[in-house]
Each structure stands twice: as structure tokens, then as C-alpha cells.
Amino acid sequence: MKPVSSWGRLSADLHHAVVLSDALKVKDQVCVGAGQGAAHGMGRSYGDVCLNPGGTLWITTGLDRFSAFDESTGRLVCEAGVLLRDIQRLAIPRGWMLPVTPGTQLITVGGAIANDVHGKNHHVRGSFGDHVREITLLRTDGEIIQCGPHKKVDWFAATVGGLGLTGVITQAEIQLRRVSGPWLDVETIPYADLDAFFQLADESEAGWEHTVSWIDCIARGGGRGLFMRGNSIDVGDRQAPRGRKLAMPFVPPVSIVNRLTLRPFNTAYYLLKKSQAGRSVVHYASFFYPLDNLLQWNRMYGPKGFFQYQSVVPREFGKDAVQAMLKEITRSGDGSFLAVLKTFGDRQAVGMLSFPQPGVTLALDFPNYGVRTHKLFARLDAIVREAKGRIYMAKDARMPRELFEAGYPRLTEFIKYRDPGIASGLSRRLMES
């Protein structure tokens, strides 16, 4: 037994960790009938979806082998513990790239499928599950299921975004996308309010693949930010930047993100980036994964950890809902300088429990201040509920069950595909009586 935390560092409960590293032995390790277990990759989920307090965790990072890669078609077959970082390192020099990637490349393929992660280009390429061609799924009773968009499609829809609850993903086949190199043409545009954000988002969808914005969640007047849009570009031979990785060396006694530091930091960041606005050529790693250069950045929130609150609401309610949330956050004083606002395209997700839906999504980090933080979340929940939105389970550690059930109407359909030998902190909190 050893303590295991997720990225939010809200707990460090004891788990029985079983390391999976040999594909030929995985079945014997998983199908032992010794209580319920859960798959655990890099632990970059923020809440309890990757935890099983007091129970078994199957650590999948040892399943890290590439099985096949066709350089002519971009089809990649790999084990579930392969990191997205390693796929990018293999594929990009050969003219291919992951079509969808989240804000960190330090996650496993299995985790990317189980949470159906999304990136900055949902309006063009959807979510991760849209590019998975086959999944090998090991059930705890020993059954092996191979599913995909044209094979056992019901199992595929349950497993993509299925939070690891339909079985242990052991292998996947992914379709990569052609690229001319590792560079992007990026434009940064300061904006003054939410009206300007939505105008930029709308006018950028046709000509720009990647769109995202940083928003100052506690600025007086509300809604100013920095809109970034990018496209892959061929710039020929160019030396990749040798960025030096930094690390948060210790856990401070209190959160560095607090009411004293937040407003001056956000103001300074906005003014600095505003002065640097315009077009530039940017390496993919800097654009997609800016926080990966600060190792253990989650420590800066102090010993009590932090929550991330990410919601999506339909576009027709988007401006009013985001404005209402920003008002509540400003009033609380407990905002975030890692605040991201972006739009999702008008397309339906593959998975029954996938998070993306057409609309606008806002993601913010909050230090854990106990009761006062939960009171803020209750007010934000009310806004999301009224706007017919949902909360992202990969980030969640405290969502009320009724909000979960309202936000994921295919839950009843999903339940029949659950593996009875698998459970997580999240599944017990939100799905079990």
C-alpha cells in the first residue's frame, strides 16, 4: 500500500499499486478477483477519476511500447501506457502529429481515451476519440473486447470518455494527421470584453485550426483577455528552441495563488502579453503545452491542493453564463491566473460520457480553502445547471450527483457497459447508491 494523489493534490489516500508492464501478464494481474480496481496512468486528472482510495490501482505506464506505425498512412498502434509526448516525438519528424492534444503531453493514451480529451481545435477535429480506430479492452472477468467506430460500436461509445469503467484499455490504434513540421503560425490578439471574445472566436473558426484564450477572471469590468489562434506552417529547417525546464521545488506553506497576488499577477501578465501581441512562429510544444516546462507546478497551491472547475454551456447561453460566473468569481476574490476560455464546435462527441458539446467552455484553478471554496462552487454549479451545461469529470473532485446526472443524459445507457470489477473514487461518488 502506498499513498497516491491526483494532480489536484487534494488527498493522498493509500492504494494497493499493481504495476502493469508485460502485456502477456496483464490478464493474470487484472483478473484476480481481489476486489475492485482502477487503471491509473500519469495521474494528471485533477480529482478522483484516477483514484481508488483503499483499493487497487493498476499502474499502466509500464505498458509503453509501440506496436506498429505506418509512415505512409499515419496509422499508429501502441500500448495504453504510451505517453502523448512520445507519440509526438516519434511522429512529427516523420510528417505526422496527434490530431487532438490537450494542455499537457504527459498523459497516457489510455487516459486520453478514457477521458476523451480535447484540445484547441475542437471545431475542426473534435476530441481524441474521433481519431481512435480500435481499442483493445480487457474486462476483469477475462473477456477481451476489440471495438472501434466500425466494430462493436456500442462498446466503443461506452469506452471513449468512459472514465476507465468499462475495462482496462491495453492497446489502441490511432489515426495521426499530416503536418509539414513542428511549427505553427500564431496570432495573439488582446480583447477587452466577452463580446470581443465571441466575435474573435466566430470569425476565427473558418481560417484557423487552433483557437483559445486566456481570460482575466477578476479584472474590473470583466472579460478582458488574450485570444490566440494558430495554424500549422512549413518554415523549412529551423532549430527547435532549447527551452530550459524549471520546477516548483517545494510545497509552500500557503498557496502562492491568493487574494494578495492574483490581481497584480493577472494585470502584469495581460499587459506583458498585450505588448507582445501580433503574429509569430511558435514551436508546437510551446503552443500546446506551455505548463509542461514548469515541472510540479501543482505544488504552488500549497499543502491543501487545488480544484479545477471546468464547465461547458450551450452557445445560446454562453455569454450570459460566463459573465455570471466571472461575476461570482470576482465577488469571491478567489480567482485563477490559469483561466482558459474557448469554444467547442457544432459536433457531437463519440462517447456516451464525453465532455465536449457545442458551446463555450471555461476552465479555472482554485486553491482549496475548504468551505468558502465549496460555497463558490455551489454558486457556479447553479449557473451551469440553469444554462443546461455540464462539468468535466477529468477535472472534478466534488460535483453534486444531480448536476452530473442532468449534464450527462446518456448515463443510464452507459451503466450497462460498466465492468463490475472496476471502480474509482468518482464512480462511487456519482454513480453508486
Short mmCIF file of C-alpha atoms in Angstrom, two decimals:
data_model
loop_
_atom_site.label_atom_id
_atom_site.label_comp_id
_atom_site.label_asym_id
_atom_site.label_seq_id
_atom_site.Cartn_x
_atom_site.Cartn_y
_atom_site.Cartn_z
CA MET A 1 0.00 0.00 0.00
CA LYS A 2 1.26 3.47 -0.83
CA PRO A 3 -0.24 6.98 -0.88
CA VAL A 4 -1.32 8.17 -4.33
CA SER A 5 -2.55 11.63 -5.30
CA SER A 6 -4.04 13.02 -8.46
CA TRP A 7 -2.83 16.30 -9.96
CA GLY A 8 -5.01 18.41 -7.66
CA ARG A 9 -3.19 17.05 -4.60
CA LEU A 10 -6.43 17.15 -2.60
CA SER A 11 -5.74 13.79 -0.92
CA ALA A 12 -3.07 11.13 -0.63
CA ASP A 13 -5.07 8.01 0.18
CA LEU A 14 -3.44 4.59 0.43
CA HIS A 15 -3.74 2.31 -2.60
CA HIS A 16 -2.51 -1.15 -3.47
CA ALA A 17 -0.45 -0.34 -6.57
CA VAL A 18 -0.01 -3.10 -9.15
CA VAL A 19 2.41 -2.19 -11.93
CA LEU A 20 1.43 -3.45 -15.38
CA SER A 21 4.47 -3.74 -17.62
CA ASP A 22 4.21 -7.00 -19.55
CA ALA A 23 1.28 -7.30 -21.97
CA LEU A 24 1.41 -11.12 -21.66
CA LYS A 25 0.86 -10.92 -17.89
CA VAL A 26 -1.75 -8.17 -17.70
CA LYS A 27 -4.68 -10.57 -17.75
CA ASP A 28 -3.31 -12.51 -14.77
CA GLN A 29 -2.72 -9.26 -12.84
CA VAL A 30 -6.12 -7.69 -13.53
CA CYS A 31 -8.38 -10.73 -13.42
CA VAL A 32 -7.62 -11.93 -9.90
CA GLY A 33 -10.99 -11.23 -8.30
CA ALA A 34 -9.49 -9.41 -5.32
CA GLY A 35 -11.93 -6.52 -5.08
CA GLN A 36 -12.47 -3.63 -7.44
CA GLY A 37 -9.54 -1.90 -9.12
CA ALA A 38 -8.93 1.08 -11.38
CA ALA A 39 -6.44 1.90 -14.11
CA HIS A 40 -4.02 4.73 -13.30
CA GLY A 41 -1.65 6.32 -15.80
CA MET A 42 0.26 9.52 -15.09
CA GLY A 43 -2.28 10.74 -12.53
CA ARG A 44 -2.79 14.04 -14.36
CA SER A 45 -6.55 14.02 -13.78
CA TYR A 46 -7.31 16.66 -11.18
CA GLY A 47 -9.83 14.86 -8.99
CA ASP A 48 -10.73 11.27 -8.11
CA VAL A 49 -11.42 9.73 -11.54
CA CYS A 50 -7.95 8.10 -11.46
CA LEU A 51 -8.05 7.12 -7.77
CA ASN A 52 -9.49 4.16 -5.88
CA PRO A 53 -8.99 5.00 -2.18
CA GLY A 54 -8.16 1.93 -0.13
CA GLY A 55 -8.31 -0.32 -3.18
CA THR A 56 -6.20 -1.45 -6.12
CA LEU A 57 -4.67 0.72 -8.82
CA TRP A 58 -3.33 -0.87 -11.98
CA ILE A 59 -0.43 1.38 -12.94
CA THR A 60 -0.34 1.39 -16.74
CA THR A 61 2.73 3.50 -17.52
CA GLY A 62 4.84 0.35 -17.98
CA LEU A 63 2.71 -0.61 -20.99
CA ASP A 64 4.68 1.85 -23.09
CA ARG A 65 5.54 0.02 -26.31
CA PHE A 66 4.82 0.99 -29.90
CA SER A 67 3.45 -1.99 -31.81
CA ALA A 68 3.22 -0.63 -35.37
CA PHE A 69 3.46 2.64 -37.28
CA ASP A 70 2.68 3.02 -40.96
CA GLU A 71 4.51 6.13 -42.15
CA SER A 72 2.52 6.17 -45.39
CA THR A 73 -0.91 6.32 -43.74
CA GLY A 74 -0.22 7.66 -40.24
CA ARG A 75 -1.82 4.67 -38.52
CA LEU A 76 -0.20 4.03 -35.12
CA VAL A 77 -0.77 1.03 -32.84
CA CYS A 78 0.58 1.27 -29.30
CA GLU A 79 0.05 0.09 -25.76
CA ALA A 80 -2.14 2.15 -23.48
CA GLY A 81 0.68 3.44 -21.29
CA VAL A 82 2.48 5.25 -24.12
CA LEU A 83 2.69 8.99 -23.43
CA LEU A 84 1.38 11.54 -25.90
CA ARG A 85 4.82 13.15 -25.65
CA ASP A 86 6.44 10.04 -27.06
CA ILE A 87 3.96 9.83 -29.92
CA GLN A 88 4.75 13.42 -30.87
CA ARG A 89 8.49 12.73 -30.72
CA LEU A 90 8.09 9.68 -32.94
CA ALA A 91 5.61 11.11 -35.41
CA ILE A 92 6.45 14.77 -36.04
CA PRO A 93 9.91 14.18 -37.56
CA ARG A 94 8.15 11.76 -39.94
CA GLY A 95 5.49 14.25 -41.02
CA TRP A 96 2.65 13.26 -38.66
CA MET A 97 1.15 14.63 -35.44
CA LEU A 98 -1.60 13.82 -32.98
CA PRO A 99 -4.74 15.42 -34.43
CA VAL A 100 -6.05 16.34 -30.97
CA THR A 101 -3.95 17.03 -27.90
CA PRO A 102 -4.82 18.56 -24.51
CA GLY A 103 -2.81 21.10 -22.50
CA THR A 104 -0.23 18.56 -21.37
CA GLN A 105 1.54 15.84 -23.32
CA LEU A 106 2.41 13.98 -20.12
CA ILE A 107 -0.63 11.72 -20.20
CA THR A 108 -1.11 8.18 -21.45
CA VAL A 109 -3.05 7.07 -24.50
CA GLY A 110 -5.37 5.09 -22.23
CA GLY A 111 -6.08 8.18 -20.14
CA ALA A 112 -6.66 10.28 -23.26
CA ILE A 113 -9.26 7.79 -24.47
CA ALA A 114 -10.91 7.22 -21.09
CA ASN A 115 -11.40 10.98 -20.62
CA ASP A 116 -11.91 11.73 -24.34
CA VAL A 117 -9.59 14.71 -24.04
CA HIS A 118 -9.96 17.77 -26.24
CA GLY A 119 -7.62 20.49 -27.43
CA LYS A 120 -7.69 23.91 -29.01
CA ASN A 121 -9.14 22.66 -32.32
CA HIS A 122 -12.43 21.02 -31.41
CA HIS A 123 -14.29 22.99 -34.10
CA VAL A 124 -12.05 21.35 -36.72
CA ARG A 125 -11.08 17.90 -35.41
CA GLY A 126 -13.35 17.11 -32.47
CA SER A 127 -11.93 15.24 -29.50
CA PHE A 128 -9.37 12.45 -29.07
CA GLY A 129 -11.94 9.69 -29.56
CA ASP A 130 -12.71 10.91 -33.07
CA HIS A 131 -9.28 9.66 -34.16
CA VAL A 132 -9.19 6.28 -32.40
CA ARG A 133 -9.69 3.41 -34.83
CA GLU A 134 -9.61 0.45 -32.46
CA ILE A 135 -9.39 -0.24 -28.74
CA THR A 136 -8.39 -3.48 -27.06
CA LEU A 137 -10.29 -3.71 -23.79
CA LEU A 138 -9.62 -6.24 -21.03
CA ARG A 139 -12.58 -6.95 -18.77
CA THR A 140 -11.92 -8.16 -15.25
CA ASP A 141 -13.69 -11.46 -15.99
CA GLY A 142 -11.00 -12.17 -18.61
CA GLU A 143 -13.02 -11.23 -21.71
CA ILE A 144 -11.14 -9.26 -24.33
CA ILE A 145 -13.18 -6.87 -26.45
CA GLN A 146 -11.92 -5.15 -29.57
CA CYS A 147 -14.07 -2.20 -30.50
CA GLY A 148 -13.96 0.82 -32.75
CA PRO A 149 -16.09 3.19 -34.82
CA HIS A 150 -17.00 0.28 -37.14
CA LYS A 151 -16.68 -2.67 -34.74
CA LYS A 152 -18.80 -3.16 -31.62
CA VAL A 153 -19.66 0.49 -31.83
CA ASP A 154 -21.71 0.42 -28.62
CA TRP A 155 -18.68 -0.72 -26.63
CA PHE A 156 -16.59 1.91 -28.37
CA ALA A 157 -19.06 4.67 -27.45
CA ALA A 158 -19.09 3.48 -23.84
CA THR A 159 -15.28 3.25 -23.57
CA VAL A 160 -14.36 6.58 -25.21
CA GLY A 161 -14.93 9.03 -22.38
CA GLY A 162 -15.98 6.11 -20.20
CA LEU A 163 -13.60 7.03 -17.35
CA GLY A 164 -11.91 3.63 -17.41
CA LEU A 165 -15.05 1.95 -16.09
CA THR A 166 -15.75 -0.44 -19.00
CA GLY A 167 -12.47 -2.37 -18.65
CA VAL A 168 -8.72 -1.83 -18.77
CA ILE A 169 -7.58 -0.37 -22.09
CA THR A 170 -4.44 -2.26 -23.07
CA GLN A 171 -3.85 -1.18 -26.68
CA ALA A 172 -5.18 1.32 -29.20
CA GLU A 173 -4.90 2.18 -32.86
CA ILE A 174 -4.86 5.91 -33.64
CA GLN A 175 -5.05 7.83 -36.89
CA LEU A 176 -2.48 10.66 -36.92
CA ARG A 177 -2.69 13.76 -39.16
CA ARG A 178 -0.25 15.02 -41.76
CA VAL A 179 1.86 18.07 -40.84
CA SER A 180 4.71 19.86 -42.56
CA GLY A 181 6.72 20.22 -39.37
CA PRO A 182 6.65 21.21 -35.71
CA TRP A 183 5.85 24.91 -36.22
CA LEU A 184 2.70 26.99 -36.03
CA ASP A 185 1.81 30.44 -37.29
CA VAL A 186 0.28 32.02 -34.16
CA GLU A 187 -1.51 35.32 -33.73
CA THR A 188 -2.17 36.82 -30.28
CA ILE A 189 -4.93 39.43 -30.04
CA PRO A 190 -5.85 41.30 -26.83
CA TYR A 191 -9.57 41.73 -26.30
CA ALA A 192 -11.48 43.96 -23.91
CA ASP A 193 -14.65 42.03 -23.05
CA LEU A 194 -16.74 38.94 -23.75
CA ASP A 195 -18.41 40.50 -26.81
CA ALA A 196 -14.97 40.87 -28.38
CA PHE A 197 -14.04 37.31 -27.40
CA PHE A 198 -17.08 35.79 -29.10
CA GLN A 199 -16.57 37.92 -32.19
CA LEU A 200 -12.96 36.71 -32.45
CA ALA A 201 -13.99 33.10 -31.83
CA ASP A 202 -16.65 33.23 -34.55
CA GLU A 203 -14.50 34.91 -37.17
CA SER A 204 -11.52 32.62 -36.48
CA GLU A 205 -13.27 29.27 -36.92
CA ALA A 206 -13.15 29.24 -40.72
CA GLY A 207 -9.49 30.13 -41.18
CA TRP A 208 -7.72 28.97 -38.02
CA GLU A 209 -7.45 25.43 -36.71
CA HIS A 210 -6.45 26.23 -33.13
CA THR A 211 -8.24 28.86 -31.06
CA VAL A 212 -8.04 29.51 -27.33
CA SER A 213 -7.95 32.45 -24.94
CA TRP A 214 -6.57 33.36 -21.56
CA ILE A 215 -9.09 35.41 -19.62
CA ASP A 216 -8.54 37.69 -16.63
CA CYS A 217 -11.24 36.29 -14.41
CA ILE A 218 -11.14 39.08 -11.82
CA ALA A 219 -10.48 42.19 -13.92
CA ARG A 220 -12.65 45.15 -13.04
CA GLY A 221 -15.21 45.47 -15.78
CA GLY A 222 -14.82 41.75 -16.52
CA GLY A 223 -13.88 39.70 -19.51
CA ARG A 224 -10.62 41.11 -20.87
CA GLY A 225 -8.14 38.57 -22.17
CA LEU A 226 -5.76 37.37 -24.84
CA PHE A 227 -7.06 35.44 -27.83
CA MET A 228 -4.61 33.07 -29.53
CA ARG A 229 -5.15 31.38 -32.87
CA GLY A 230 -2.79 29.20 -34.84
CA ASN A 231 -2.23 27.04 -37.92
CA SER A 232 0.49 24.57 -38.80
CA ILE A 233 3.11 26.13 -41.05
CA ASP A 234 6.09 24.97 -43.08
CA VAL A 235 9.13 27.10 -42.32
CA GLY A 236 11.74 24.68 -43.60
CA ASP A 237 14.68 23.72 -41.42
CA ARG A 238 14.66 25.65 -38.19
CA GLN A 239 16.27 24.80 -34.88
CA ALA A 240 13.76 23.91 -32.18
CA PRO A 241 14.05 26.08 -29.07
CA ARG A 242 16.08 24.61 -26.23
CA GLY A 243 13.70 25.58 -23.50
CA ARG A 244 15.05 25.04 -20.01
CA LYS A 245 12.62 23.21 -17.78
CA LEU A 246 12.03 24.74 -14.37
CA ALA A 247 10.43 23.10 -11.36
CA MET A 248 8.46 24.12 -8.32
CA PRO A 249 10.99 22.77 -5.81
CA PHE A 250 8.77 22.52 -2.73
CA VAL A 251 5.23 22.88 -1.45
CA PRO A 252 4.84 26.33 0.13
CA PRO A 253 3.05 26.54 3.48
CA VAL A 254 0.22 28.52 1.86
CA SER A 255 -0.99 28.87 -1.72
CA ILE A 256 1.03 31.29 -3.83
CA VAL A 257 -2.24 31.97 -5.68
CA ASN A 258 -4.23 34.09 -3.26
CA ARG A 259 -6.16 37.35 -2.90
CA LEU A 260 -2.97 39.37 -2.49
CA THR A 261 -1.12 38.01 -5.54
CA LEU A 262 -3.87 37.31 -8.04
CA ARG A 263 -4.87 40.77 -9.26
CA PRO A 264 -1.33 42.15 -9.69
CA PHE A 265 -0.19 38.94 -11.43
CA ASN A 266 -3.11 38.93 -13.86
CA THR A 267 -2.62 42.61 -14.63
CA ALA A 268 1.10 42.18 -15.24
CA TYR A 269 0.55 39.12 -17.43
CA TYR A 270 -2.11 40.84 -19.52
CA LEU A 271 -0.01 43.97 -20.08
CA LEU A 272 3.11 41.96 -20.93
CA LYS A 273 1.36 39.76 -23.48
CA LYS A 274 -0.55 42.74 -24.89
CA SER A 275 2.76 44.44 -25.61
CA GLN A 276 3.89 41.30 -27.48
CA ALA A 277 0.67 40.88 -29.49
CA GLY A 278 0.81 40.04 -33.19
CA ARG A 279 1.99 37.19 -35.43
CA SER A 280 4.86 34.84 -34.61
CA VAL A 281 6.16 31.39 -35.49
CA VAL A 282 5.87 29.11 -32.45
CA HIS A 283 7.06 25.57 -31.77
CA TYR A 284 4.23 23.10 -31.15
CA ALA A 285 5.41 22.27 -27.62
CA SER A 286 5.32 25.93 -26.54
CA PHE A 287 1.88 26.46 -28.04
CA PHE A 288 0.16 23.26 -26.94
CA TYR A 289 1.92 22.56 -23.63
CA PRO A 290 3.17 25.80 -22.02
CA LEU A 291 2.88 24.47 -18.47
CA ASP A 292 4.92 21.34 -19.16
CA ASN A 293 8.05 23.49 -18.85
CA LEU A 294 7.26 24.11 -15.17
CA LEU A 295 7.51 20.73 -13.51
CA GLN A 296 5.36 20.07 -10.44
CA TRP A 297 3.56 23.38 -10.90
CA ASN A 298 0.65 21.95 -8.93
CA ARG A 299 2.71 22.43 -5.76
CA MET A 300 2.25 26.21 -5.88
CA TYR A 301 -1.26 25.85 -4.46
CA GLY A 302 0.10 24.76 -1.09
CA PRO A 303 -0.45 21.75 1.15
CA LYS A 304 -4.25 21.65 0.78
CA GLY A 305 -4.10 21.29 -3.01
CA PHE A 306 -6.43 22.84 -5.55
CA PHE A 307 -9.54 22.26 -7.63
CA GLN A 308 -10.07 22.86 -11.30
CA TYR A 309 -13.57 23.84 -12.29
CA GLN A 310 -14.27 23.33 -15.99
CA SER A 311 -17.74 23.65 -17.42
CA VAL A 312 -19.30 23.81 -20.86
CA VAL A 313 -22.62 25.51 -21.59
CA PRO A 314 -24.58 25.70 -24.86
CA ARG A 315 -23.67 28.63 -27.07
CA GLU A 316 -27.05 30.35 -26.77
CA PHE A 317 -26.46 30.74 -23.03
CA GLY A 318 -22.69 31.14 -23.30
CA LYS A 319 -22.15 34.86 -22.85
CA ASP A 320 -24.67 35.24 -20.02
CA ALA A 321 -23.41 32.15 -18.19
CA VAL A 322 -19.72 33.06 -18.48
CA GLN A 323 -20.45 36.63 -17.41
CA ALA A 324 -22.40 35.38 -14.39
CA MET A 325 -19.57 33.01 -13.42
CA LEU A 326 -16.95 35.75 -13.74
CA LYS A 327 -19.10 38.00 -11.55
CA GLU A 328 -19.29 35.35 -8.83
CA ILE A 329 -15.54 34.69 -9.04
CA THR A 330 -14.71 38.40 -8.84
CA ARG A 331 -17.01 38.80 -5.86
CA SER A 332 -15.35 35.86 -4.08
CA GLY A 333 -11.81 37.17 -4.64
CA ASP A 334 -10.61 33.58 -5.12
CA GLY A 335 -9.92 33.59 -8.83
CA SER A 336 -7.33 31.96 -11.02
CA PHE A 337 -4.50 33.08 -13.24
CA LEU A 338 -4.73 29.80 -15.14
CA ALA A 339 -8.09 30.67 -16.68
CA VAL A 340 -8.95 29.37 -20.16
CA LEU A 341 -11.97 30.28 -22.28
CA LYS A 342 -12.67 28.66 -25.64
CA THR A 343 -15.47 27.43 -27.85
CA PHE A 344 -16.41 23.92 -28.92
CA GLY A 345 -17.58 23.23 -32.46
CA ASP A 346 -21.04 22.15 -33.54
CA ARG A 347 -20.39 18.42 -33.47
CA GLN A 348 -21.45 15.56 -31.24
CA ALA A 349 -18.91 13.58 -29.22
CA VAL A 350 -18.21 9.90 -29.84
CA GLY A 351 -18.52 8.81 -26.23
CA MET A 352 -21.63 8.39 -24.14
CA LEU A 353 -19.98 10.31 -21.28
CA SER A 354 -17.71 12.58 -23.33
CA PHE A 355 -17.46 16.12 -22.00
CA PRO A 356 -17.36 18.26 -25.18
CA GLN A 357 -20.63 19.54 -26.55
CA PRO A 358 -21.39 22.52 -28.81
CA GLY A 359 -20.88 25.67 -26.78
CA VAL A 360 -18.33 27.56 -24.71
CA THR A 361 -16.07 26.15 -22.02
CA LEU A 362 -14.41 27.95 -19.12
CA ALA A 363 -11.69 26.31 -17.01
CA LEU A 364 -10.21 27.80 -13.83
CA ASP A 365 -7.99 26.63 -10.97
CA PHE A 366 -8.90 27.46 -7.36
CA PRO A 367 -6.83 26.90 -4.21
CA ASN A 368 -8.58 24.67 -1.71
CA TYR A 369 -9.89 26.95 1.02
CA GLY A 370 -12.44 24.44 2.27
CA VAL A 371 -15.96 25.69 2.96
CA ARG A 372 -15.52 29.06 1.25
CA THR A 373 -14.33 27.36 -1.95
CA HIS A 374 -17.25 24.93 -1.92
CA LYS A 375 -19.70 27.80 -1.44
CA LEU A 376 -18.30 29.45 -4.57
CA PHE A 377 -18.64 26.17 -6.48
CA ALA A 378 -22.26 25.87 -5.40
CA ARG A 379 -22.97 29.27 -6.96
CA LEU A 380 -21.12 28.31 -10.14
CA ASP A 381 -23.00 25.00 -10.25
CA ALA A 382 -26.29 26.88 -10.17
CA ILE A 383 -25.25 28.92 -13.21
CA VAL A 384 -24.13 25.81 -15.14
CA ARG A 385 -27.32 23.96 -14.21
CA GLU A 386 -29.56 26.82 -15.34
CA ALA A 387 -27.65 27.06 -18.63
CA LYS A 388 -28.07 23.30 -19.25
CA GLY A 389 -24.32 22.73 -19.10
CA ARG A 390 -22.03 20.10 -17.61
CA ILE A 391 -18.81 19.72 -15.61
CA TYR A 392 -15.70 17.93 -16.93
CA MET A 393 -15.16 14.76 -14.93
CA ALA A 394 -11.41 14.60 -15.64
CA LYS A 395 -11.14 17.80 -13.59
CA ASP A 396 -13.82 17.12 -10.99
CA ALA A 397 -13.48 16.23 -7.31
CA ARG A 398 -16.80 17.43 -5.85
CA MET A 399 -19.63 17.71 -8.39
CA PRO A 400 -23.12 17.09 -6.93
CA ARG A 401 -24.71 13.93 -8.27
CA GLU A 402 -27.81 15.67 -9.55
CA LEU A 403 -25.69 18.03 -11.68
CA PHE A 404 -23.79 15.05 -13.05
CA GLU A 405 -26.98 13.19 -13.96
CA ALA A 406 -28.51 16.27 -15.58
CA GLY A 407 -25.35 17.03 -17.55
CA TYR A 408 -24.81 13.51 -18.90
CA PRO A 409 -28.16 12.27 -20.21
CA ARG A 410 -26.65 9.04 -21.65
CA LEU A 411 -25.63 7.82 -18.18
CA THR A 412 -28.41 5.21 -17.99
CA GLU A 413 -27.33 3.83 -21.37
CA PHE A 414 -23.69 3.75 -20.24
CA ILE A 415 -24.26 1.87 -16.97
CA LYS A 416 -24.90 -1.50 -18.65
CA TYR A 417 -21.35 -1.48 -20.07
CA ARG A 418 -19.64 -0.98 -16.72
CA ASP A 419 -17.19 -3.61 -15.54
CA PRO A 420 -18.28 -4.75 -12.05
CA GLY A 421 -14.64 -5.33 -11.14
CA ILE A 422 -13.71 -1.67 -11.67
CA ALA A 423 -14.49 1.35 -9.52
CA SER A 424 -12.96 4.73 -8.75
CA GLY A 425 -13.48 7.45 -6.21
CA LEU A 426 -15.53 9.31 -8.80
CA SER A 427 -17.71 6.34 -9.75
CA ARG A 428 -18.58 5.64 -6.12
CA ARG A 429 -19.35 9.33 -5.55
CA LEU A 430 -21.52 9.86 -8.61
CA MET A 431 -22.83 6.51 -9.86
CA GLU A 432 -23.38 4.15 -6.95
CA SER A 433 -26.07 4.01 -4.29
#
